[in-house]
Backbone as ProteinMPNN parsed JSONL, in Angstrom:
{"seq_chain_A": "MRDDKKSTAGRRDFLRKVGIGTVGAGVTLATPLMTPAQADSETDQERRKARYKETEHVKTFYRVNRYPS", "coords_chain_A": {"N_chain_A": [[-141.028, 60.206, 23.188], [-141.754, 57.502, 23.024], [-140.451, 56.657, 20.72], [-137.775, 56.673, 21.483], [-137.622, 54.556, 23.339], [-138.248, 52.457, 21.683], [-136.096, 52.396, 19.868], [-134.035, 51.766, 21.609], [-134.727, 49.181, 22.436], [-134.443, 47.936, 19.986], [-131.677, 48.11, 19.553], [-130.781, 46.525, 21.633], [-131.877, 44.048, 20.943], [-130.469, 43.627, 18.59], [-127.822, 43.355, 19.573], [-128.128, 41.034, 21.088], [-128.693, 39.168, 19.081], [-126.34, 39.263, 17.611], [-124.563, 38.287, 19.53], [-125.542, 35.669, 19.907], [-125.138, 34.682, 17.342], [-122.349, 34.746, 17.202], [-121.596, 32.865, 19.149], [-122.775, 30.593, 18.038], [-121.307, 30.372, 15.646], [-118.779, 29.862, 16.695], [-119.143, 27.337, 17.876], [-119.727, 25.844, 15.614], [-117.319, 26.018, 14.195], [-115.541, 24.761, 15.949], [-116.373, 22.135, 16.134], [-115.515, 20.352, 13.933], [-112.848, 20.097, 14.637], [-112.596, 18.461, 16.804], [-111.653, 15.204, 17.527], [-112.159, 11.676, 17.802], [-110.83, 9.901, 20.612], [-107.984, 7.738, 20.512], [-106.85, 4.482, 21.29], [-103.703, 3.518, 22.736], [-101.336, 1.804, 20.788], [-99.005, 0.477, 21.315], [-96.893, -2.242, 22.294], [-95.903, -3.948, 25.364], [-93.135, -4.389, 25.294], [-92.313, -2.528, 23.373], [-92.882, -0.165, 24.707], [-91.008, -0.159, 26.743], [-88.529, -0.03, 25.578], [-85.318, 1.457, 24.811], [-85.295, 4.814, 23.955], [-83.794, 7.062, 23.601], [-81.056, 8.057, 21.765], [-77.69, 8.488, 21.525], [-76.497, 10.235, 19.206], [-74.22, 11.474, 16.64], [-74.696, 14.24, 16.245], [-75.847, 14.919, 18.668], [-73.762, 14.389, 20.44], [-71.975, 16.325, 19.512], [-73.39, 18.64, 20.194], [-73.329, 18.482, 23.014], [-70.539, 18.657, 23.37], [-69.918, 21.204, 22.276], [-71.363, 22.886, 23.952], [-70.106, 22.465, 26.302], [-70.763, 20.421, 28.13], [-70.284, 17.96, 30.652], [-68.792, 14.848, 29.774]], "CA_chain_A": [[-140.617, 59.258, 24.201], [-141.926, 56.128, 22.571], [-139.427, 56.357, 19.715], [-136.534, 56.379, 22.185], [-137.694, 53.203, 23.9], [-138.257, 51.503, 20.589], [-134.751, 52.28, 19.328], [-133.227, 51.083, 22.606], [-135.042, 47.764, 22.338], [-133.882, 47.469, 18.732], [-130.245, 47.925, 19.751], [-130.603, 45.356, 22.503], [-132.145, 42.851, 20.143], [-129.351, 43.471, 17.662], [-126.682, 42.829, 20.316], [-128.436, 39.641, 21.436], [-128.56, 38.348, 17.872], [-124.916, 39.189, 17.285], [-123.964, 37.384, 20.51], [-125.967, 34.297, 19.603], [-124.462, 34.308, 16.101], [-120.935, 34.505, 17.498], [-121.503, 31.583, 19.852], [-123.096, 29.548, 17.063], [-120.179, 30.226, 14.725], [-117.7, 29.222, 17.449], [-119.459, 25.911, 18.015], [-119.617, 25.251, 14.285], [-115.915, 25.905, 13.824], [-114.83, 23.869, 16.859], [-116.852, 20.768, 15.996], [-114.663, 19.484, 13.114], [-111.526, 19.954, 15.224], [-112.628, 17.412, 17.819], [-111.552, 13.865, 16.974], [-112.287, 10.676, 18.864], [-109.57, 9.426, 21.201], [-107.574, 6.414, 20.061], [-106.058, 3.749, 22.276], [-102.292, 3.339, 22.422], [-101.169, 0.496, 20.149], [-97.685, -0.075, 21.608], [-96.829, -3.403, 23.184], [-95.09, -3.704, 26.561], [-91.724, -4.321, 24.905], [-92.088, -1.256, 22.692], [-92.925, 0.901, 25.703], [-89.843, -0.22, 27.624], [-87.269, 0.045, 24.841], [-84.576, 2.712, 24.928], [-85.651, 5.721, 22.863], [-82.761, 8.081, 23.461], [-79.856, 7.564, 21.105], [-76.674, 9.532, 21.509], [-75.919, 10.281, 17.867], [-73.103, 12.406, 16.478], [-75.093, 15.632, 16.451], [-76.062, 15.093, 20.104], [-72.423, 14.48, 21.03], [-71.45, 17.635, 19.137], [-74.091, 19.626, 21.016], [-72.754, 18.414, 24.354], [-69.156, 19.127, 23.32], [-69.933, 22.643, 22.016], [-71.92, 23.575, 25.115], [-69.217, 22.122, 27.407], [-71.347, 19.522, 29.115], [-69.335, 16.87, 30.956], [-69.127, 13.61, 29.055]], "C_chain_A": [[-140.69, 57.823, 23.684], [-140.86, 55.736, 21.55], [-138.099, 55.995, 20.376], [-136.538, 54.963, 22.741], [-137.622, 52.154, 22.791], [-136.849, 51.319, 20.006], [-133.825, 51.57, 20.306], [-133.475, 49.581, 22.547], [-134.452, 47.178, 21.061], [-132.385, 47.213, 18.853], [-129.979, 46.699, 20.606], [-130.853, 44.066, 21.739], [-131.005, 42.575, 19.173], [-128.153, 42.853, 18.38], [-126.912, 41.381, 20.73], [-128.214, 38.729, 20.232], [-127.097, 38.2, 17.463], [-124.221, 38.222, 18.242], [-124.309, 35.936, 20.231], [-125.276, 33.808, 18.328], [-122.996, 33.989, 16.324], [-120.738, 33.172, 18.187], [-121.777, 30.438, 18.888], [-121.956, 29.308, 16.089], [-119.012, 29.543, 15.424], [-117.92, 27.726, 17.591], [-119.299, 25.207, 16.674], [-118.164, 25.057, 13.881], [-115.17, 24.9, 14.688], [-115.217, 22.409, 16.657], [-115.957, 19.903, 15.111], [-113.283, 19.254, 13.722], [-111.469, 18.834, 16.259], [-112.594, 16.047, 17.13], [-111.68, 12.855, 18.1], [-110.921, 10.21, 19.355], [-109.274, 8.016, 20.707], [-106.695, 5.776, 21.127], [-104.625, 3.61, 21.796], [-102.083, 1.931, 21.883], [-99.797, -0.113, 20.416], [-97.793, -1.288, 22.525], [-95.962, -3.048, 24.387], [-93.615, -3.58, 26.217], [-91.406, -2.994, 24.207], [-92.086, -0.084, 23.673], [-91.655, 0.975, 26.528], [-88.513, -0.073, 26.897], [-86.617, 1.423, 25.011], [-84.89, 3.589, 23.722], [-84.587, 6.769, 22.608], [-81.522, 7.45, 22.841], [-78.872, 8.715, 21.016], [-75.946, 9.494, 20.168], [-74.815, 11.338, 17.807], [-73.523, 13.855, 16.723], [-75.396, 15.916, 17.924], [-74.724, 15.22, 20.818], [-71.787, 15.833, 20.73], [-72.094, 18.732, 19.971], [-73.516, 19.637, 22.422], [-71.333, 18.987, 24.379], [-69.104, 20.646, 23.165], [-70.406, 23.415, 23.25], [-71.199, 23.216, 26.415], [-69.914, 21.349, 28.53], [-70.342, 18.416, 29.428], [-69.761, 15.591, 30.249], [-69.124, 12.421, 29.982]], "O_chain_A": [[-139.771, 57.033, 23.897], [-140.419, 54.587, 21.53], [-137.38, 55.12, 19.894], [-135.543, 54.249, 22.617], [-137.009, 51.099, 22.954], [-136.458, 50.197, 19.686], [-132.922, 50.846, 19.885], [-132.53, 48.795, 22.602], [-134.004, 46.031, 21.061], [-131.875, 46.225, 18.325], [-129.06, 45.927, 20.332], [-130.105, 43.099, 21.884], [-130.624, 41.424, 18.963], [-127.533, 41.927, 17.858], [-125.975, 40.583, 20.721], [-127.623, 37.655, 20.352], [-126.673, 37.132, 17.021], [-123.383, 37.426, 17.818], [-123.442, 35.066, 20.313], [-124.874, 32.647, 18.246], [-122.456, 33.069, 15.709], [-119.818, 32.426, 17.852], [-121.084, 29.421, 18.92], [-121.669, 28.163, 15.742], [-118.323, 28.726, 14.813], [-116.986, 26.938, 17.443], [-118.788, 24.089, 16.617], [-117.817, 24.037, 13.287], [-114.248, 24.245, 14.203], [-114.429, 21.524, 16.991], [-115.651, 18.78, 15.513], [-112.609, 18.294, 13.348], [-110.39, 18.318, 16.553], [-113.413, 15.77, 16.254], [-111.337, 13.159, 19.242], [-109.968, 10.14, 18.58], [-110.18, 7.207, 20.508], [-105.899, 6.45, 21.78], [-104.363, 3.587, 20.594], [-102.592, 0.966, 22.453], [-99.452, -1.124, 19.805], [-98.653, -1.356, 23.404], [-95.357, -1.977, 24.427], [-92.916, -2.747, 26.793], [-90.346, -2.411, 24.432], [-91.356, 0.887, 23.475], [-91.264, 2.056, 26.967], [-87.467, 0.001, 27.542], [-87.285, 2.412, 25.313], [-84.761, 3.141, 22.583], [-84.496, 7.307, 21.505], [-81.009, 6.443, 23.327], [-79.19, 9.784, 20.494], [-74.927, 8.822, 20.011], [-74.52, 12.005, 18.799], [-72.782, 14.617, 17.344], [-75.217, 17.046, 18.379], [-74.567, 16.062, 21.701], [-71.134, 16.42, 21.593], [-71.411, 19.657, 20.41], [-73.244, 20.707, 22.965], [-70.971, 19.716, 25.302], [-68.326, 21.308, 23.853], [-69.885, 24.49, 23.545], [-71.628, 23.613, 27.498], [-69.683, 21.595, 29.713], [-69.617, 17.982, 28.533], [-70.951, 15.294, 30.144], [-69.384, 11.299, 29.548]]}, "name": "protein", "num_of_chains": 1, "seq": "MRDDKKSTAGRRDFLRKVGIGTVGAGVTLATPLMTPAQADSETDQERRKARYKETEHVKTFYRVNRYPS"}
């Protein structure tokens, strides 16, 4: 009887250690991926400028897909 209880406790301890190791490895791997946030460096004029440019390949896409011009 005592041997059975001892082996059960051993398995439980093993699973606890594996779980703790997995969490620790996850935290270690995720830490270098986090970078500090940086403020936006655009001025007001840069934010308001037109960004969409209807180039030739865009016009071709519209023409091929039969969008109204």
